[in-house]
């Protein structure tokens, strides 16, 4: 974590050296000399403590103090610059800070500049000075001032001793017995700290501010491109282009209006999703009289440390820890799985509670309480995190402040626009020189020069660039039920090179089916052997020996199922296992009874499943005999280590591998006898969970979804690397990967599959073993088989979570900031050779995606929302198959829960990206063609007329820009991808060819028209507007509209990413009508057309000649684009080095 530096030198620490301060932990406790000391005494100072969350990672905070003299000078400059300085200050707030404030230490600052690590964004925050003692209603001796800033909905308090701001956070790492003490002695009430907590932590509500229409309108119209449009309209009005200026104003206003409506609608939807309030019952503790009182309050008034009654079903408004009673909740809003989860109260011991790790004790905001089991008629929880600090709040913060994604196309777009500005500036210089030579008035010269800029950089460019994205998103929503919350990401979909998939619920069906049981013979035998497999329909009749009876008892009791509204609900896997026993489950306030084959079993205590332990266990008492057994169920690897070695069959691994190779999911069961003394002295579950007697395997199977195999094959066929990332068993994952085509079938003698193993010793070495031959090993350093005959074999790797963590740790210990292609690190070799990652935790999934991103893969992630949220956010493109609130973590959500959405996204992404390239190239060509024409006309002090500009923009450009984007995406994926950069060889070659040929043709037309017999020099005026009706202007106008139309037709070539042009019926019809219209204007214009377009009547033969030249330009451009850019000769351009073109951009 990076420290925030400050000092008189006002130096910004480097990223490597800076460290964010540890969170400021405020917790209830005994007061000290004053409240500020009390607050600071609860501040955690561990240097390695993690940041509050990714949104609040900070590089540095710099202090500034306002200066009255500088402020007055600043606003005077704003007036003198006609508001330009104020406008630039809005775009770049740091300018305002530097011009009105002086750098100073944080201790004397009135404002701070915060530089975020996420995107390197700069944020200015005002420092608020408050009297904490007044807010806390404390006595006069405790008066003290504190400096507080609010950064991204989190308050920071200034630590005078360390001279840094620290984030305020309620301490959620507390000993269990301390929490118990807090339950019996309410310090918040005693010290009147609720008002202080409410001020420091804010109201308990995720209230996303919604800007009003005026604010949104200002944000829209004060964007640099809208300002450029406004300036362009002003120039056109001054220059007399009234109709054209009015038309562009109407179009831009409509665009801004619809954008404003869309933005506000999205904000309202997000705010409604985030905001939730309800009435809760708060419990106040009077420790002097040793009694509790209750009060119904609004949930927004809750603060950390409050006690609430959760006996009745409700949707939780905050994160809490359970102190009394058991709670059954639905966490689908966070995990995407509508599976009831049981939360248990914290034990009263010396263990330390951690809200991020002890999830079985924690209730999260947004989850629903379905049912409770009170303890002593009590079901109580303590509030731990509120508002934006809660789990739901963090998710909303990630939406409000997303991590910026770098995409080459967007970066090059800005560079190209700057290039066009530079070109326009050169045009201004040329115009000034040329018009001054013709003795044009200075005012007109200035207008002509500014007009050149508005032509070289088309104001409608941003609008044109978003049209294709809009059509692509509309098709995804209408045809494939895919919704998007981040429209620019659709272009990124077109460049996906690697796709990660969760397994269960994504590649395979959500539910598991029970296949059967593989138990062992009675343990009284000298050698422990497996019995024959028992199919699921015969399980309830397994009573032929003691082991089978124990298996039935384990299957009937070792679960977290419960009754909700008369129906047994829980994990679908446990439901299937329980149903196969035909057991009857009865529940009362403090008892769970299971009736099975004339015996009654009472579940005394349940030790919930822990993802780190990978197993769960239950204490069960048999009512008839009073015998107590501990049953355990979990992963075969973990259960084997907990069992007595003598109870493990010799062929344990052989039978396990046999099932997992066939794609089955296997769970192990075991038990041990418990005596009453062990229960009485029990302090921790680990004291009991050892020396089990192995019982057998539960065998489950999970079917692939019908779309999985064809989609995976399609992606791999088209050079998109596919990776499975799952928490399931390695061999099961390998089998599923082979079934769906991720891995080549191992029966092929030319391919081997090596599975990773981590030796159990401390800092164990990584081993790679062939899944079909334990003696066949892979060198962990050189990654070549250790046998002598490996030349003719290729191989693929299957990685487990512990090995991945080991590789990542070793990689980070060495300097691998630059990828060495000659000697890559073991981690990089594994990342490129492996496509199956098993036993991966959510954090490991996140780190895997981040490592692929560092290798410059453009990564997509598809998951069902369960434990995938972090990876979905980290990927360039996240696709959620869940409709729960967790889908907010992903830019795309599919209502159809299959991976069939992935090819649709990629195809539409490629179509949208190709459309964006087409739009950019078309708008650039059209504007520069017009730019060349105007520059040529300035030689005779002429220009196009108002209606001529309007005709080109409204009749030629507007319909082609809108309708060109309507062409549907291709029905099939192809191996090639659209270019990502405008600086690519093909983009540059395409633009260069069309522009150079257009400019040459325009020059030749001017020369040619002056050589014609009908040509005569018309009387010219110093006013350019009076020189429109000329032979040169008419000829160039005819060529200009034909060239603009020709470029539109050429850039309609969309293969192979879009369907043929003729499938876009409306566009095809418009092109046909437009071609007829242009032929009419060029060939046989009537007097009305000649008058309004300010044309000169030309001989019919010369008009035919102009039309032929336009058609010739179209044919040349089409052939070049078809053959050299997207056709058979495109490889000719590949011989050129791409670096040769980079200098231009």
XYZ file of C-alpha atoms in Angstrom, residues 37-644:
608
model
C -6.378 11.277 20.453
C -9.140 8.720 20.842
C -9.555 8.579 17.070
C -5.833 8.409 16.366
C -5.292 5.697 18.978
C -7.529 3.441 16.896
C -5.523 4.016 13.710
C -3.925 0.912 12.224
C -0.305 1.526 11.344
C 0.669 -1.814 9.823
C 2.657 -0.928 6.679
C 1.466 -3.918 4.679
C -2.257 -3.443 5.299
C -4.274 -3.592 2.097
C -5.935 -0.564 0.574
C -9.569 0.065 1.326
C -10.464 -0.940 -2.226
C -9.189 -0.487 -5.764
C -11.176 2.710 -6.322
C -9.367 4.474 -3.474
C -5.783 3.526 -4.283
C -3.803 6.757 -4.268
C -0.384 7.704 -5.556
C -0.080 10.976 -3.654
C -1.927 13.887 -2.053
C -0.555 17.431 -2.433
C -1.651 20.399 -0.364
C -2.661 23.850 -1.700
C -3.782 27.013 0.021
C -6.129 29.507 -1.613
C -4.762 32.980 -2.384
C -7.045 36.002 -2.727
C -4.725 37.940 -5.055
C -4.296 34.985 -7.416
C -8.050 34.366 -7.393
C -8.812 37.978 -8.397
C -6.201 37.844 -11.165
C -7.625 34.538 -12.396
C -11.153 35.888 -12.806
C -9.863 39.056 -14.467
C -8.054 36.851 -16.990
C -11.288 34.898 -17.487
C -13.076 38.126 -18.394
C -10.283 39.288 -20.690
C -10.188 35.889 -22.435
C -13.969 35.999 -22.936
C -14.391 32.947 -20.713
C -11.826 30.801 -22.522
C -9.654 30.398 -19.418
C -12.689 29.431 -17.363
C -13.605 26.863 -19.994
C -10.122 25.359 -19.995
C -10.254 25.250 -16.190
C -13.414 23.186 -16.441
C -11.712 20.721 -18.781
C -8.503 20.685 -16.742
C -9.348 21.508 -13.072
C -5.673 21.420 -12.172
C -5.271 24.705 -14.107
C -7.748 26.408 -11.774
C -5.957 25.020 -8.731
C -2.511 26.141 -9.889
C -3.706 29.645 -10.848
C -5.693 30.356 -7.662
C -3.742 28.437 -4.984
C -0.193 28.178 -3.701
C 1.518 24.851 -2.837
C 1.859 24.285 0.889
C 2.175 21.515 3.496
C -0.968 19.513 4.159
C -1.178 20.926 7.681
C -1.977 24.418 6.355
C -3.794 23.455 3.135
C -7.360 24.436 2.260
C -7.583 22.089 -0.756
C -5.787 18.951 -1.847
C -4.937 17.455 -5.221
C -5.332 13.665 -5.171
C -3.710 11.564 -7.865
C -5.368 8.177 -8.227
C -3.477 5.060 -9.195
C -6.476 3.898 -11.241
C -6.115 5.859 -14.478
C -3.805 8.496 -12.920
C -6.808 10.801 -12.523
C -6.399 14.080 -10.621
C -9.170 15.061 -8.201
C -9.459 18.301 -6.233
C -11.040 18.069 -2.772
C -11.833 20.895 -0.395
C -10.681 20.417 3.203
C -13.443 20.693 5.768
C -12.503 21.720 9.298
C -14.920 20.390 11.929
C -15.177 20.363 15.708
C -15.458 16.658 16.508
C -16.367 17.260 20.143
C -19.381 19.379 19.133
C -20.628 16.728 16.739
C -20.151 14.031 19.385
C -21.954 16.151 22.035
C -18.894 15.768 24.242
C -17.926 17.917 27.226
C -16.043 21.175 26.718
C -12.680 19.714 27.696
C -12.763 17.573 24.571
C -13.034 20.442 22.037
C -10.800 19.679 19.086
C -10.645 20.445 15.397
C -10.187 17.818 12.696
C -9.538 18.241 8.989
C -11.597 15.993 6.758
C -11.870 15.494 2.993
C -14.359 13.390 1.065
C -12.845 11.466 -1.846
C -15.056 9.180 -3.884
C -17.687 8.851 -1.134
C -15.096 8.036 1.549
C -13.988 10.436 4.291
C -10.307 10.932 5.074
C -9.070 12.508 8.323
C -5.777 14.375 8.753
C -3.237 12.815 11.095
C -1.189 15.667 12.573
C 1.526 13.385 13.877
C 2.268 11.660 10.547
C 1.239 14.658 8.396
C -1.002 12.645 6.089
C -4.664 11.987 5.366
C -5.951 8.566 6.342
C -9.148 6.901 5.159
C -11.776 6.455 7.843
C -12.855 2.864 8.189
C -14.578 1.023 10.975
C -12.344 -1.698 12.343
C -13.702 -4.993 10.984
C -10.853 -7.155 12.306
C -11.911 -7.749 15.902
C -11.507 -10.620 18.338
C -14.662 -12.679 18.799
C -14.738 -12.061 22.534
C -14.422 -8.313 21.917
C -17.510 -8.414 19.729
C -19.315 -10.304 22.449
C -18.299 -7.618 24.927
C -19.530 -4.912 22.574
C -22.886 -6.689 22.479
C -23.280 -6.519 26.258
C -21.807 -2.986 26.687
C -22.982 -0.428 24.109
C -20.228 2.193 23.931
C -21.915 4.039 21.096
C -24.884 4.958 23.278
C -22.719 5.617 26.301
C -20.406 8.020 24.548
C -22.988 9.660 22.299
C -20.800 8.779 19.364
C -23.628 7.951 16.973
C -23.792 11.492 15.663
C -20.014 11.516 15.210
C -20.057 8.155 13.443
C -22.885 9.323 11.223
C -20.846 12.352 10.245
C -17.617 10.432 9.679
C -19.070 7.421 7.868
C -22.074 9.143 6.312
C -25.654 7.988 6.155
C -26.245 4.305 5.580
C -27.456 4.660 2.020
C -25.849 4.201 -1.382
C -27.137 7.451 -2.804
C -25.754 8.034 -6.281
C -26.297 11.706 -7.160
C -28.396 12.311 -10.259
C -27.559 15.489 -12.134
C -30.471 17.613 -13.264
C -31.075 18.407 -16.918
C -29.276 21.754 -16.696
C -26.108 20.161 -15.280
C -26.206 17.367 -17.853
C -26.776 19.885 -20.632
C -23.778 21.925 -19.485
C -21.625 18.769 -19.349
C -22.727 17.929 -22.882
C -22.414 21.299 -24.584
C -19.194 22.248 -22.774
C -17.435 19.176 -24.138
C -14.517 20.256 -26.385
C -16.158 18.949 -29.552
C -19.455 20.729 -28.834
C -17.540 23.921 -28.148
C -15.837 23.418 -31.498
C -19.262 22.997 -33.093
C -20.522 26.197 -31.454
C -17.486 28.139 -32.694
C -17.966 26.643 -36.160
C -21.625 27.730 -36.229
C -20.621 31.253 -35.146
C -18.067 31.426 -37.955
C -20.634 30.206 -40.491
C -23.209 32.760 -39.297
C -20.728 35.615 -39.522
C -19.752 34.363 -42.967
C -23.388 34.359 -44.092
C -23.954 30.592 -44.212
C -27.239 30.946 -42.327
C -29.110 27.907 -43.635
C -26.118 25.607 -43.262
C -25.405 26.860 -39.719
C -29.055 26.446 -38.739
C -29.206 22.905 -40.149
C -26.038 21.766 -38.332
C -27.316 23.401 -35.128
C -30.597 21.489 -35.320
C -28.837 18.164 -35.951
C -26.325 18.719 -33.134
C -29.053 19.854 -30.742
C -31.115 16.741 -31.430
C -28.028 14.594 -30.876
C -27.275 16.366 -27.569
C -30.920 16.064 -26.499
C -31.115 12.308 -27.073
C -27.705 11.811 -25.453
C -28.882 13.817 -22.432
C -32.049 11.719 -22.099
C -30.090 8.499 -22.407
C -27.481 9.596 -19.832
C -30.087 10.646 -17.285
C -32.082 7.435 -17.788
C -28.970 5.354 -17.117
C -28.165 7.401 -14.006
C -31.699 6.989 -12.671
C -31.599 3.229 -13.307
C -28.237 2.902 -11.559
C -29.398 5.051 -8.631
C -32.576 3.022 -8.203
C -30.550 -0.203 -8.282
C -28.130 1.090 -5.665
C -30.420 2.947 -3.277
C -32.292 0.932 -0.702
C -33.775 1.900 2.661
C -36.067 0.158 5.104
C -37.143 0.224 8.730
C -34.997 -1.789 11.142
C -35.179 -2.539 14.836
C -32.130 -1.147 16.616
C -31.151 -2.611 19.975
C -29.767 -0.227 22.612
C -27.843 -1.663 25.551
C -27.869 -0.061 28.985
C -24.903 -1.773 30.640
C -25.530 -0.018 33.974
C -28.993 -1.515 34.341
C -28.030 -4.597 32.278
C -31.021 -4.440 29.975
C -31.824 -3.988 26.311
C -34.314 -1.675 24.673
C -35.452 -1.615 21.040
C -36.331 1.195 18.693
C -37.652 1.122 15.112
C -35.607 3.521 12.982
C -34.906 4.225 9.355
C -31.969 2.167 8.065
C -30.195 5.318 6.855
C -29.508 6.209 10.517
C -27.516 3.047 11.230
C -23.822 3.442 12.032
C -21.032 0.879 12.498
C -21.312 -0.692 15.935
C -25.116 -0.555 16.066
C -26.991 -3.711 17.046
C -30.033 -4.683 14.968
C -32.705 -7.339 15.325
C -32.842 -9.592 12.247
C -35.469 -12.036 13.479
C -37.867 -11.156 10.655
C -37.198 -11.559 6.906
C -35.766 -8.426 5.302
C -33.284 -7.217 2.705
C -30.180 -6.120 4.568
C -29.255 -2.429 4.230
C -25.658 -2.852 5.450
C -22.895 -5.380 6.142
C -23.292 -7.065 9.534
C -21.787 -9.807 11.682
C -24.118 -12.345 13.286
C -23.914 -12.334 17.101
C -26.991 -14.401 18.037
C -28.998 -16.977 16.112
C -28.614 -18.614 12.707
C -29.668 -16.786 9.554
C -30.525 -18.235 6.144
C -29.931 -15.696 3.389
C -30.115 -15.469 -0.389
C -26.884 -13.916 -1.726
C -27.825 -13.965 -5.412
C -27.449 -10.185 -5.564
C -23.708 -10.653 -4.946
C -22.876 -14.136 -6.184
C -25.455 -14.704 -8.910
C -26.497 -18.022 -7.304
C -29.990 -18.223 -5.839
C -28.824 -20.778 -3.290
C -29.778 -20.210 0.362
C -26.710 -19.811 2.548
C -26.662 -20.377 6.299
C -24.875 -17.800 8.433
C -23.911 -18.752 11.960
C -23.056 -16.590 14.994
C -19.465 -15.935 15.950
C -18.031 -18.220 18.635
C -16.995 -16.654 21.912
C -13.253 -17.307 21.803
C -9.928 -15.603 21.163
C -10.058 -15.963 17.368
C -10.051 -12.796 15.304
C -13.030 -11.963 13.129
C -12.321 -10.620 9.648
C -15.257 -9.443 7.568
C -13.556 -10.308 4.276
C -12.589 -13.872 5.256
C -15.178 -15.065 7.800
C -18.026 -14.987 5.322
C -19.978 -17.663 7.205
C -20.549 -15.117 10.009
C -21.143 -12.106 7.754
C -24.360 -10.718 6.265
C -23.875 -8.455 3.254
C -25.874 -5.457 2.105
C -28.392 -6.299 -0.589
C -28.794 -9.943 0.453
C -32.184 -11.186 1.634
C -32.888 -12.833 4.976
C -35.146 -15.809 4.232
C -35.383 -17.446 7.628
C -33.839 -17.239 11.078
C -33.248 -19.645 13.947
C -33.034 -17.532 17.104
C -30.750 -18.394 20.003
C -32.548 -17.801 23.316
C -35.264 -16.022 21.326
C -32.661 -13.652 19.932
C -31.360 -13.082 16.432
C -28.962 -10.150 16.583
C -26.324 -8.714 14.238
C -23.847 -5.875 14.618
C -23.465 -3.302 11.851
C -19.912 -3.360 10.462
C -19.924 -1.413 7.187
C -22.468 1.056 5.841
C -23.208 2.939 2.640
C -20.475 2.917 0.030
C -18.166 1.016 2.413
C -20.414 -2.053 2.234
C -19.911 -4.891 -0.244
C -22.734 -3.574 -2.418
C -21.341 -0.059 -2.126
C -17.933 -1.190 -3.366
C -19.597 -2.755 -6.389
C -21.358 0.530 -7.154
C -18.096 2.449 -6.741
C -16.469 0.207 -9.325
C -19.272 1.201 -11.717
C -19.017 4.925 -10.920
C -15.206 4.926 -11.171
C -14.297 2.138 -13.605
C -10.720 1.214 -14.333
C -9.827 2.848 -17.674
C -9.124 0.460 -20.513
C -6.510 1.282 -23.101
C -7.607 0.715 -26.687
C -5.347 1.650 -29.573
C -8.135 2.835 -31.848
C -9.326 5.514 -29.408
C -5.792 6.710 -28.728
C -4.995 6.958 -32.443
C -8.283 8.758 -33.090
C -7.161 11.645 -30.899
C -3.773 11.746 -32.625
C -5.386 11.757 -36.048
C -7.724 14.613 -35.094
C -4.692 16.571 -33.905
C -3.062 15.797 -37.237
C -6.146 17.173 -39.027
C -5.973 20.300 -36.872
C -2.342 20.742 -37.887
C -3.290 20.257 -41.521
C -6.068 22.810 -41.093
C -3.582 25.239 -39.544
C -1.332 24.836 -42.570
C -4.403 25.575 -44.685
C -4.971 28.760 -42.690
C -1.443 29.972 -43.440
C -1.866 29.156 -47.106
C -5.239 30.936 -47.178
C -3.864 34.073 -45.558
C -0.996 34.274 -48.045
C -3.175 33.552 -51.067
C -6.057 35.863 -50.103
C -3.703 38.674 -49.085
C -2.145 38.428 -52.542
C -5.623 39.024 -53.985
C -6.131 42.128 -51.795
C -8.996 40.565 -49.852
C -10.032 42.591 -46.756
C -8.451 41.523 -43.484
C -11.788 40.616 -41.924
C -12.610 38.276 -44.791
C -9.141 36.719 -44.650
C -9.657 35.878 -40.969
C -13.070 34.357 -41.693
C -11.720 32.333 -44.614
C -8.878 30.996 -42.463
C -11.169 29.967 -39.619
C -13.547 28.417 -42.132
C -10.730 26.145 -43.301
C -10.404 24.658 -39.795
C -14.141 23.855 -39.651
C -13.784 22.036 -42.972
C -10.587 20.115 -42.151
C -11.979 18.869 -38.817
C -15.679 18.001 -39.305
C -17.688 18.940 -36.189
C -19.998 15.955 -36.708
C -17.132 13.438 -36.378
C -17.960 12.262 -32.791
C -21.599 11.735 -33.761
C -20.602 9.692 -36.803
C -18.246 7.557 -34.703
C -21.018 6.491 -32.291
C -23.620 5.511 -34.889
C -22.113 2.077 -35.548
C -21.906 1.330 -31.803
C -25.576 2.210 -31.403
C -26.708 -0.116 -34.184
C -24.506 -2.973 -32.885
C -25.924 -2.664 -29.362
C -29.464 -2.524 -30.717
C -28.891 -5.746 -32.685
C -27.394 -7.481 -29.634
C -30.378 -6.511 -27.522
C -33.029 -7.355 -30.113
C -31.607 -10.545 -31.625
C -29.540 -12.089 -28.828
C -30.897 -10.579 -25.566
C -27.495 -9.146 -24.641
C -27.491 -5.891 -22.693
C -24.649 -3.421 -22.257
C -23.851 -0.784 -19.628
C -20.609 0.429 -21.253
C -21.180 1.086 -25.004
C -17.518 1.839 -25.940
C -16.608 -1.728 -24.900
C -18.389 -3.120 -27.966
C -15.484 -1.966 -30.137
C -13.070 -3.716 -27.771
C -14.988 -6.981 -28.319
C -13.827 -6.919 -31.908
C -10.208 -7.443 -30.844
C -10.570 -10.215 -28.242
C -7.611 -12.601 -28.468
C -8.242 -14.697 -25.361
C -11.490 -15.782 -23.741
C -11.691 -17.100 -20.181
C -14.661 -19.231 -19.107
C -15.909 -20.360 -15.741
C -16.918 -24.055 -15.833
C -19.945 -24.823 -13.665
C -22.982 -22.904 -14.872
C -21.082 -21.476 -17.825
C -19.657 -24.351 -19.870
C -21.673 -26.998 -18.042
C -25.199 -27.158 -16.662
C -25.780 -25.400 -13.359
C -27.053 -28.431 -11.491
C -25.200 -31.682 -10.814
C -26.801 -35.081 -11.101
C -26.012 -37.962 -8.775
C -24.392 -40.890 -10.607
C -23.793 -43.256 -7.713
C -21.735 -44.277 -4.699
C -18.390 -46.092 -4.515
C -18.093 -47.345 -0.954
C -15.598 -49.681 0.726
C -15.976 -53.052 2.404
C -16.293 -53.228 6.167
C -13.196 -51.818 7.893
C -12.831 -55.015 9.883
C -11.291 -56.519 6.768
C -7.502 -56.868 6.776
C -7.210 -54.963 3.494
C -9.553 -52.067 2.716
C -11.158 -52.551 -0.682
C -13.751 -50.699 -2.730
C -17.074 -52.398 -3.392
C -18.921 -52.352 -6.678
C -20.468 -49.055 -7.673
C -24.024 -48.460 -6.427
C -26.259 -46.515 -8.812
C -28.282 -43.597 -7.514
C -31.617 -45.472 -7.668
C -30.319 -48.159 -5.281
C -28.655 -45.931 -2.693
C -31.456 -46.022 -0.107
C -31.147 -49.838 0.048
C -27.426 -49.778 1.021
C -27.677 -51.404 4.451
C -25.728 -54.629 3.970
C -22.803 -53.543 6.184
C -21.816 -50.940 8.748
C -19.930 -48.808 6.231
C -22.964 -48.427 3.989
C -25.087 -47.373 6.953
C -22.539 -44.711 7.841
C -22.530 -43.500 4.229
C -26.308 -43.120 4.297
C -26.075 -41.250 7.604
C -23.441 -38.923 6.149
C -25.495 -38.250 3.010
C -28.603 -37.575 5.102
C -27.003 -35.197 7.613
C -23.827 -33.631 6.186
C -25.379 -30.662 4.401
C -26.692 -27.124 4.926
C -30.209 -27.730 3.616
C -33.103 -26.092 5.386
C -36.846 -25.600 5.150
C -38.027 -22.302 3.661
C -41.796 -21.937 3.373
C -42.191 -25.696 3.659
C -39.683 -26.523 0.901
C -36.190 -27.947 1.361
C -33.741 -25.531 -0.258
C -29.985 -25.182 -0.431
C -27.048 -26.100 -2.617
C -28.392 -28.069 -5.640
C -25.607 -30.644 -5.190
C -26.638 -31.273 -1.585
C -30.307 -31.418 -2.600
C -29.557 -34.251 -5.040
C -27.516 -36.207 -2.479
C -30.125 -35.752 0.257
C -33.052 -36.695 -2.021
C -31.369 -39.987 -2.956
C -31.512 -41.155 0.691
C -35.299 -40.567 0.960
C -34.618 -39.092 4.385
C -37.183 -36.871 6.158
C -35.817 -33.592 7.547
C -37.576 -31.957 10.480
C -36.503 -28.638 11.995
C -37.461 -26.808 15.177
C -35.932 -23.796 16.895
C -32.805 -25.571 18.108
C -33.041 -29.053 16.629
C -32.594 -30.689 13.239
C -33.818 -34.273 13.024
C -33.292 -36.652 10.124
C -35.395 -39.812 9.974
C -33.745 -42.544 7.920
C -34.643 -46.261 7.726
C -36.268 -46.481 11.187
C -33.433 -44.509 12.826
C -33.510 -40.881 13.932
C -30.421 -38.689 13.719
C -30.080 -35.319 15.451
C -27.643 -32.772 13.984
C -26.011 -31.270 17.081
C -23.724 -28.850 15.277
C -22.809 -27.939 11.725
C -19.356 -26.767 10.697
C -20.112 -24.921 7.458
C -18.263 -25.482 4.205
C -15.143 -23.357 3.955
C -13.662 -22.665 0.521
C -10.152 -22.632 1.969
C -10.627 -25.931 3.813
C -12.706 -27.426 0.955
C -14.909 -29.485 3.242
C -17.748 -29.309 5.799
C -18.640 -31.517 8.758
C -21.526 -32.184 11.147
C -21.838 -33.599 14.656
C -24.661 -36.148 14.660
C -26.289 -37.966 17.555
C -28.221 -41.191 16.947
C -31.291 -40.941 19.172
C -31.772 -44.687 19.655
C -28.202 -45.372 20.845
C -26.985 -41.905 21.969
C -23.844 -42.482 19.890
C -22.234 -39.336 18.518
C -20.424 -39.325 15.174
C -18.659 -36.600 13.230
C -19.312 -36.861 9.491
C -17.239 -34.989 6.937
C -17.693 -34.392 3.209
C -15.427 -32.556 0.782
C -12.706 -32.716 -1.838
C -10.979 -36.109 -2.102
C -7.528 -34.534 -1.763
C -8.378 -32.831 1.531
C -10.393 -35.680 3.061
C -7.625 -38.207 2.374
C -5.177 -36.113 4.434
C -7.632 -36.080 7.365
C -8.213 -39.848 7.379
C -6.361 -42.625 9.155
